[in-house]
Short mmCIF file of C-alpha atoms in Angstrom, two decimals:
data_model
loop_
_atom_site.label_atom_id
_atom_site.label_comp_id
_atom_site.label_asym_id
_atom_site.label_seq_id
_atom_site.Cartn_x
_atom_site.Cartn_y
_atom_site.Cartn_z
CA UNK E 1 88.37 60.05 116.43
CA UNK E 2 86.32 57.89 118.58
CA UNK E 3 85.14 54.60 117.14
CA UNK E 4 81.62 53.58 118.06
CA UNK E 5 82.04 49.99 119.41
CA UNK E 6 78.18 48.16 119.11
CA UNK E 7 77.35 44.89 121.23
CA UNK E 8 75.01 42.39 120.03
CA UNK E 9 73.00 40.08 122.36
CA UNK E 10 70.87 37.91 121.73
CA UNK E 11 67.24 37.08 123.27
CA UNK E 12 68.51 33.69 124.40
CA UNK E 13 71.22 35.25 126.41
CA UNK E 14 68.74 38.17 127.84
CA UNK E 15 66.50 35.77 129.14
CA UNK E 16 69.05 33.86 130.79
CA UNK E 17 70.39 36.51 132.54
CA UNK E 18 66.89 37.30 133.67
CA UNK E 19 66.49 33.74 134.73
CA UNK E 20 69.23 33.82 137.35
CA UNK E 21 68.14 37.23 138.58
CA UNK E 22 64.58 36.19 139.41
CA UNK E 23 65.57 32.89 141.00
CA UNK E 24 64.86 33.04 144.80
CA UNK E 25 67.82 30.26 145.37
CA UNK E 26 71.31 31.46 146.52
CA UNK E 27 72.23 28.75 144.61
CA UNK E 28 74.80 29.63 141.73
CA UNK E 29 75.17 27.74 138.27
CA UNK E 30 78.75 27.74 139.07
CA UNK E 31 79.97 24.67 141.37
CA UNK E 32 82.41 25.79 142.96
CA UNK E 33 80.08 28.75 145.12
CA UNK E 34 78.41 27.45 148.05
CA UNK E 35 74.83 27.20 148.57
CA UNK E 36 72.74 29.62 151.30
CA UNK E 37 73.18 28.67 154.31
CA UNK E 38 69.64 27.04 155.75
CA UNK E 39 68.97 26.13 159.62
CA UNK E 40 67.16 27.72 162.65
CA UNK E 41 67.08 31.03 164.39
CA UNK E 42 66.26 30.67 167.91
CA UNK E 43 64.91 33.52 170.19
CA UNK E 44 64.63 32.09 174.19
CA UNK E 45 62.23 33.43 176.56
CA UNK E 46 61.63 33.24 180.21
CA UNK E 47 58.34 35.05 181.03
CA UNK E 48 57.15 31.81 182.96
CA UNK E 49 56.81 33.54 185.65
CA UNK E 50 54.28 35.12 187.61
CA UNK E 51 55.47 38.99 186.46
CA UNK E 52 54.16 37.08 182.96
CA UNK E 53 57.30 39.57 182.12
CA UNK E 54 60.68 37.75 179.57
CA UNK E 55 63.19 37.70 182.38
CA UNK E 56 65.69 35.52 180.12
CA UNK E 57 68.61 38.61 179.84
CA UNK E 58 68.81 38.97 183.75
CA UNK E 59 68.18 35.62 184.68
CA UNK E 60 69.74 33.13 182.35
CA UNK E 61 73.60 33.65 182.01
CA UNK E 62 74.74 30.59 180.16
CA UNK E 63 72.53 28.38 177.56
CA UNK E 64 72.89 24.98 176.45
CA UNK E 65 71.35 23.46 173.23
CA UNK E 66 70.61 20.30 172.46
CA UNK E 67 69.09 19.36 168.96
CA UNK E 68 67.97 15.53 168.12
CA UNK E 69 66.20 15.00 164.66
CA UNK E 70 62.72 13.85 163.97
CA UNK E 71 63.31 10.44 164.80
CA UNK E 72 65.20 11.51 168.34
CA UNK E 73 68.64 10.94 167.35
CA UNK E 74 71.08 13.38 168.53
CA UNK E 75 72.42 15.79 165.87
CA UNK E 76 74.36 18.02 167.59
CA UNK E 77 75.07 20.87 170.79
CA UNK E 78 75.47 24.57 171.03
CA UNK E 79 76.34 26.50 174.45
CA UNK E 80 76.55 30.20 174.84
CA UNK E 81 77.71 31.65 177.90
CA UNK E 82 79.09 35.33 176.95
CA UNK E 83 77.52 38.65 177.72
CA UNK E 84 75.64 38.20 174.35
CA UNK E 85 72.41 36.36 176.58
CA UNK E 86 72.01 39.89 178.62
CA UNK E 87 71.54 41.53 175.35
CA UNK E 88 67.73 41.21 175.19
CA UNK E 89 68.22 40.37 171.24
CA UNK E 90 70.44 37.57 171.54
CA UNK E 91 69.58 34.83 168.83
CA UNK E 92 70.80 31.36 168.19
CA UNK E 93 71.43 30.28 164.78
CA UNK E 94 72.76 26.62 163.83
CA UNK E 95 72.79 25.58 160.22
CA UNK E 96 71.02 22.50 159.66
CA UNK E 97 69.78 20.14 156.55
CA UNK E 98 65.87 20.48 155.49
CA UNK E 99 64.17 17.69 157.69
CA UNK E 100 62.20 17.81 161.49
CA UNK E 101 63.69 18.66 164.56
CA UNK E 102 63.46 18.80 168.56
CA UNK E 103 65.91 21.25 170.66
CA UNK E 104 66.22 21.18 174.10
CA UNK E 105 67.91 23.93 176.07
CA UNK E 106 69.04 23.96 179.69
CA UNK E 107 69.92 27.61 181.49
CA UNK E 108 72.33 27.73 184.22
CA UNK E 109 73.86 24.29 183.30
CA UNK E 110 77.21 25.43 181.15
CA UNK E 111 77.98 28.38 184.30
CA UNK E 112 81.26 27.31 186.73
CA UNK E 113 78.94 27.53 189.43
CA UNK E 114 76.13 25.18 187.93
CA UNK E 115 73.88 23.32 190.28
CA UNK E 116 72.79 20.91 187.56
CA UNK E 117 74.74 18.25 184.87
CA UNK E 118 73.47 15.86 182.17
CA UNK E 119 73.56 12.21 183.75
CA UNK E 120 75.61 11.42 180.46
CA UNK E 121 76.66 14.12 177.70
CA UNK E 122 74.99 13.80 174.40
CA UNK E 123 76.83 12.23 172.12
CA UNK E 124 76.64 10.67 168.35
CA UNK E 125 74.08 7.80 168.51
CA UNK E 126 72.44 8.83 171.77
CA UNK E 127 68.78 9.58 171.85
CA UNK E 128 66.21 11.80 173.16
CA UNK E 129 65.18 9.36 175.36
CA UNK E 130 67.94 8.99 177.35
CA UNK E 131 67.96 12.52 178.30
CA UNK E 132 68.64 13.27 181.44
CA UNK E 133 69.84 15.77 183.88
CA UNK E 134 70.28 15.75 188.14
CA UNK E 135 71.64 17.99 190.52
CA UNK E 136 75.37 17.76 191.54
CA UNK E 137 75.35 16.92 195.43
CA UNK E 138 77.31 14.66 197.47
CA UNK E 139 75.26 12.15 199.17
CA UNK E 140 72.55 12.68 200.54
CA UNK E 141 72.03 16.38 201.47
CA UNK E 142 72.67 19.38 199.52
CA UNK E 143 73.05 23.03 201.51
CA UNK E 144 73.99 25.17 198.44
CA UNK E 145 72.43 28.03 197.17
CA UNK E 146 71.06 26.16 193.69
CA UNK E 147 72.21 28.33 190.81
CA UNK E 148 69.26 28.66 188.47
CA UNK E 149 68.36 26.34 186.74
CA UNK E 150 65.93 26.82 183.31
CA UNK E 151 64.11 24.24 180.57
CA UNK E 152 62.85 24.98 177.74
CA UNK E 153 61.74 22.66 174.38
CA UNK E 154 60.36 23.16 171.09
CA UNK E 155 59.48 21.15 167.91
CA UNK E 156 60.32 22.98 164.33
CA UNK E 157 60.99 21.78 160.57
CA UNK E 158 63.51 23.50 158.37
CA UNK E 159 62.19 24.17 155.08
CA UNK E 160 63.79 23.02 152.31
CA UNK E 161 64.74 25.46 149.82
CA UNK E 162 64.71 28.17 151.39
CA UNK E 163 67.41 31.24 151.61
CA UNK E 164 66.75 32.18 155.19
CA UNK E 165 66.57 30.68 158.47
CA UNK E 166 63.46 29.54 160.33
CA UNK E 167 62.73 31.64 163.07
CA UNK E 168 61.89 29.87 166.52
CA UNK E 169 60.78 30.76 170.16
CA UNK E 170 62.10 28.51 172.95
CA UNK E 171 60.23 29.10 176.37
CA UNK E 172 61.83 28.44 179.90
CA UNK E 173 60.78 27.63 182.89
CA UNK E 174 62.31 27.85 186.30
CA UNK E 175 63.47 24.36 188.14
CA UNK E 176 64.98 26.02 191.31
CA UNK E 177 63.31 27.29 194.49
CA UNK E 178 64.50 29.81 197.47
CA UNK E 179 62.26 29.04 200.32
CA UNK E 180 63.07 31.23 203.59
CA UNK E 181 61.83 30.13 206.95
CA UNK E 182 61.18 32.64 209.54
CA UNK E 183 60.37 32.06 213.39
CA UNK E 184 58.88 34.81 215.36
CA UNK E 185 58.22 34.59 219.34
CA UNK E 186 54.90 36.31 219.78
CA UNK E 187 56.04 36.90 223.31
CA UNK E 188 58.49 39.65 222.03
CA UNK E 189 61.55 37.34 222.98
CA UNK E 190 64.14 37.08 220.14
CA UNK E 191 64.39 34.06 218.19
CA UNK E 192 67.96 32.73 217.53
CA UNK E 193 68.39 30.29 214.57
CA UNK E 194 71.05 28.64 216.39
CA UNK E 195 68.34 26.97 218.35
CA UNK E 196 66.88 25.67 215.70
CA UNK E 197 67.43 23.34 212.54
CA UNK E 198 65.70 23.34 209.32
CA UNK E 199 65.32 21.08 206.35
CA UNK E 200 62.82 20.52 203.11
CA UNK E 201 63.27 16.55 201.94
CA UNK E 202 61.69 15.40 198.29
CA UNK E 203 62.88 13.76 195.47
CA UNK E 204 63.38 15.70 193.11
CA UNK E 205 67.21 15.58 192.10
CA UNK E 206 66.85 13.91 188.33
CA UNK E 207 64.76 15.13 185.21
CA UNK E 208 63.83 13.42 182.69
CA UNK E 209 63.98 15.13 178.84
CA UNK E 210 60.63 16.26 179.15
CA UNK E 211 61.64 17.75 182.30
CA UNK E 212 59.50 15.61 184.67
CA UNK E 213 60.97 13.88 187.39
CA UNK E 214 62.38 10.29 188.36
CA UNK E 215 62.19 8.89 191.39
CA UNK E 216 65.65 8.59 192.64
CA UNK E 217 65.71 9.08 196.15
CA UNK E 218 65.18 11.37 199.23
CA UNK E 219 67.13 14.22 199.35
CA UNK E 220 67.89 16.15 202.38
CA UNK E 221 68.28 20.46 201.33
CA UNK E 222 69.42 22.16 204.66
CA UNK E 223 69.89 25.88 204.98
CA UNK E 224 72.87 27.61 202.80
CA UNK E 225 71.60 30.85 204.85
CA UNK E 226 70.82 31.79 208.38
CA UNK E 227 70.28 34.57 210.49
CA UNK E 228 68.49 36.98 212.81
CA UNK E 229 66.58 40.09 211.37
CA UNK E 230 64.76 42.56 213.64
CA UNK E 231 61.54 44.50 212.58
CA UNK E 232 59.68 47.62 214.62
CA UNK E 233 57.22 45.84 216.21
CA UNK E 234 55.82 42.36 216.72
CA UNK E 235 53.24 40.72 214.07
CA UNK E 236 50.24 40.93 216.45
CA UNK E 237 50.43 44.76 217.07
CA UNK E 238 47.77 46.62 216.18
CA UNK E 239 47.49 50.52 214.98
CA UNK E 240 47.65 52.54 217.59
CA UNK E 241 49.17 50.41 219.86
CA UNK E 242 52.15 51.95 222.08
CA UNK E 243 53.49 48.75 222.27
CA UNK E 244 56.88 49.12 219.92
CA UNK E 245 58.94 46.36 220.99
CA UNK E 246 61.72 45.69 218.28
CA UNK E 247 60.73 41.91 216.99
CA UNK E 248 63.95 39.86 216.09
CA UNK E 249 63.21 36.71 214.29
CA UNK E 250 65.00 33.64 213.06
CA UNK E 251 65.72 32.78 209.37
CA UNK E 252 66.99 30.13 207.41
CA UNK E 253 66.92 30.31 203.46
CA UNK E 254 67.03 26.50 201.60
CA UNK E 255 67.39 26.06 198.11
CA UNK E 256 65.45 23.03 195.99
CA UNK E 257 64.91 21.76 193.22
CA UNK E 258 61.36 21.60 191.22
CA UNK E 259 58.42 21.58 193.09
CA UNK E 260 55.91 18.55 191.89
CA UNK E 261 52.47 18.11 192.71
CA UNK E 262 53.00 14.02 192.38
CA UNK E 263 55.78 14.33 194.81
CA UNK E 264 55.07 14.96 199.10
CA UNK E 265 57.83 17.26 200.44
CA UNK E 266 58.17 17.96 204.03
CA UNK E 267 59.30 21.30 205.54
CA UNK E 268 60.30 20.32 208.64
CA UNK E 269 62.00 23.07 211.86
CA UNK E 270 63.22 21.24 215.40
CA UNK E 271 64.36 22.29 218.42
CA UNK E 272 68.39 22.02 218.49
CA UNK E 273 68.43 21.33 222.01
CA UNK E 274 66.20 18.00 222.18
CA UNK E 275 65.29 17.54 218.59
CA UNK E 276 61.83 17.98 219.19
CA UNK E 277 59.58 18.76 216.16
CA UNK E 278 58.32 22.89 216.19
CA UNK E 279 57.03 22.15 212.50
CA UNK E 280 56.85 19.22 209.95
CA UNK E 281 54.63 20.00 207.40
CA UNK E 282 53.95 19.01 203.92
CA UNK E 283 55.47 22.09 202.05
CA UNK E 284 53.18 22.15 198.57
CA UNK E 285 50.05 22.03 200.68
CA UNK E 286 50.86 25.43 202.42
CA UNK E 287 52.28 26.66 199.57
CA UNK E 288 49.59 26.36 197.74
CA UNK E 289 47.20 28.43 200.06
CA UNK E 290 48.34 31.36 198.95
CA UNK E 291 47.71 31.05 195.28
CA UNK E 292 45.65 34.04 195.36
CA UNK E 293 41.49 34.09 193.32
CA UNK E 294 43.12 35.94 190.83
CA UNK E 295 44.89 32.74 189.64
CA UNK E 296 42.03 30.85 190.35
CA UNK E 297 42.40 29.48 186.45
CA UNK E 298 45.82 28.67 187.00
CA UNK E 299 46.54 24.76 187.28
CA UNK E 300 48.70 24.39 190.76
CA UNK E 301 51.93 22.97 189.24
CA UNK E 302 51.54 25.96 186.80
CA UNK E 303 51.46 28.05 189.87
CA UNK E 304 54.31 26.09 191.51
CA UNK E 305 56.79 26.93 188.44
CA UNK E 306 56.08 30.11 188.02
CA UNK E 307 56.08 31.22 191.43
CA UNK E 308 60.08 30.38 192.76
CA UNK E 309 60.41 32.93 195.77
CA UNK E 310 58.81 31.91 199.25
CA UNK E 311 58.72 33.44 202.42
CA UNK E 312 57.24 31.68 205.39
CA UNK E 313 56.60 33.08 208.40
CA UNK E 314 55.53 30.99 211.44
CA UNK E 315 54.71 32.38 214.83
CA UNK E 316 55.77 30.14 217.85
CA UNK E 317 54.64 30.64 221.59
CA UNK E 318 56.58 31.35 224.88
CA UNK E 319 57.87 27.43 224.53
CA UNK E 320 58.92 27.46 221.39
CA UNK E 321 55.97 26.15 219.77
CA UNK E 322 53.83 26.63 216.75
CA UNK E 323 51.02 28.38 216.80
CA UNK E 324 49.44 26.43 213.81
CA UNK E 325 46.14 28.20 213.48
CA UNK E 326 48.04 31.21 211.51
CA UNK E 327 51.41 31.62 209.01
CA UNK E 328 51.92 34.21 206.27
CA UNK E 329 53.44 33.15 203.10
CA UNK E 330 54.71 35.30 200.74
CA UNK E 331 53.08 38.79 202.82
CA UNK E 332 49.81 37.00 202.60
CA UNK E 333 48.08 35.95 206.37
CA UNK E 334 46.97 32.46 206.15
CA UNK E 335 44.20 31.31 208.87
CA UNK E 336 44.49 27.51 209.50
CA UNK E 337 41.51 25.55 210.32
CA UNK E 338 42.22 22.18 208.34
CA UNK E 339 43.74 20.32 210.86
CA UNK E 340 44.12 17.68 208.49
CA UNK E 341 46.95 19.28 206.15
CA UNK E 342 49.88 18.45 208.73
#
């Protein structure tokens, strides 16, 4: 025979148990359980750009994070630099106390092949202030292709008593810059860049934490690339035209850092044989004559960082010279009539 077995609870003991069920806190009455973990959840974005597209999973292949606190003393530092960022759902997450914070995150600066170092690593007691970050080079010239290089900041509070994690958005930019040089002979005779030598000079080698730059001297970026490439016919011909005289030009690719609108660099070409100038201009001036009407809202260092690919294409006569009434930059034909801009 079964024996009926009856429990008896009482209200006070029901409407504990109801207590802990409805309380939104992971934490338990018991001490020895830990509490929810509590922090940040970071998403990073790079869709500074002028696609206005996130290019952060092909782009960005190692991440560095470093968080200070409210008053802009150094907490701690995360790096990433598996497969995870090319994920396109990658997230951050760092557990931290209830309180304000400011991360700052670097791409391209925890890679092998980085371009770009802190001045001084982060460490307990250092501040936000002192910051700072500067491309690796050995004296005064640097002809490396510059592995991309990304910032990105953001200000958040963790909420206290909460059982999730805050969710933030960190937004890069882009600090690096391909600029290619071509020379083309409107004559129809081939250009060879062995004739000729190239440089860009600025200063723009050190950033501060709010990733503006510090003076600290001239720096000379020479070509990491050069070459001949040959086209079906010359610039100048005209539908139609039986004229189809294969066009080989000159290149030269250089790699920089951040282009500033408070700095004055100089793209400058000369004749190898006698070192006479073919072109010494002052690079964000021409650069910025192509920033089309249809950015005409756009600030120009907005256009500047968003825009990192240039191609320049100067014509030069039978003597080597610049023709400096016309360029094209970036596939767009630019008409000089400013004398003043060299």
């Amino acid at each position: 025979m079964r024996k009926k077995i009856t429990l008896k609870i009482s209200g006070a003991a029901v409407a504990a148990a109801l207590l802990i069920l409805a309380c939104p806190s992971c934490e338990s009455i018991y001490d020895d359980l830990d509490a929810c973990p509590q922090g940040v959840s970071l998403h990073f974005v790079y869709d500074y750009n002028m696609e206005y597209a996130d290019a952060f999973p092909k782009k960005v292949d190692c991440l560095t994070l470093y968080v200070y606190d409210g008053e802009g003393n150094f907490v701690t530092s995360r790096t990433e630099t598996g497969e995870a960022l090319a994920s396109g759902s990658y997230r951050m997450t760092l557990d931290l106390e209830p309180g304000d914070y400011h991360f700052v995150a670097y791409g391209g600066m925890a890679c092998d092949k980085a371009s770009f170092a802190p001045v001084s690593e982060p460490t307990q007691g250092s501040t936000l202030a002192s910051l700072q970050t500067r491309l690796r080079r050995s004296g005064d010239t640097s002809d490396e292709e510059l592995h991309g290089f990304y910032f990105g900041d953001l200000d958040m509070t963790v909420t206290e008593g909460t059982a999730t994690y805050d969710e933030g958005t960190v937004y890069m930019m882009k600090n690096t810059n391909n600029v290619r040089v071509m020379l083309e002979q409107l004559s129809g005779e081939p250009e060879s860049p062995d004739d000729f030598t190239f440089a860009i000079t600025d200063d723009n080698t050190l950033f501060a934490c709010d990733n503006s730059l510090i003076p600290n001297g001239t720096v000379t970026y020479l070509p990491w690339a050069t070459g001949q490439q040959s086209t079906g016919t010359r610039a100048d011909d005209v539908e139609g035209d039986e004229d189809d005289d294969v066009v080989t030009v000159a290149y030269a690719e250089l790699s920089c850092s951040r282009l500033a609108t408070g700095n004055s660099p100089r793209l400058t070409v000369r004749r190898a044989a006698d070192g006479e100038e073919v072109i010494n201009i002052p690079l964000i001036n021409y650069l910025l004559l192509m920033k089309s009407e249809a950015y005409s809202k756009m600030g120009s260092q907005e256009f500047l960082d968003r825009q990192s690919e240039w191609t320049m294409l100067f014509f030069l006569d039978a003597s080597d010279t610049w023709i400096s009434t016309r360029i094209v930059i970036n596939d767009w034909v630019v008409r000089i009539n400013d004398a003043s801009m060299i």
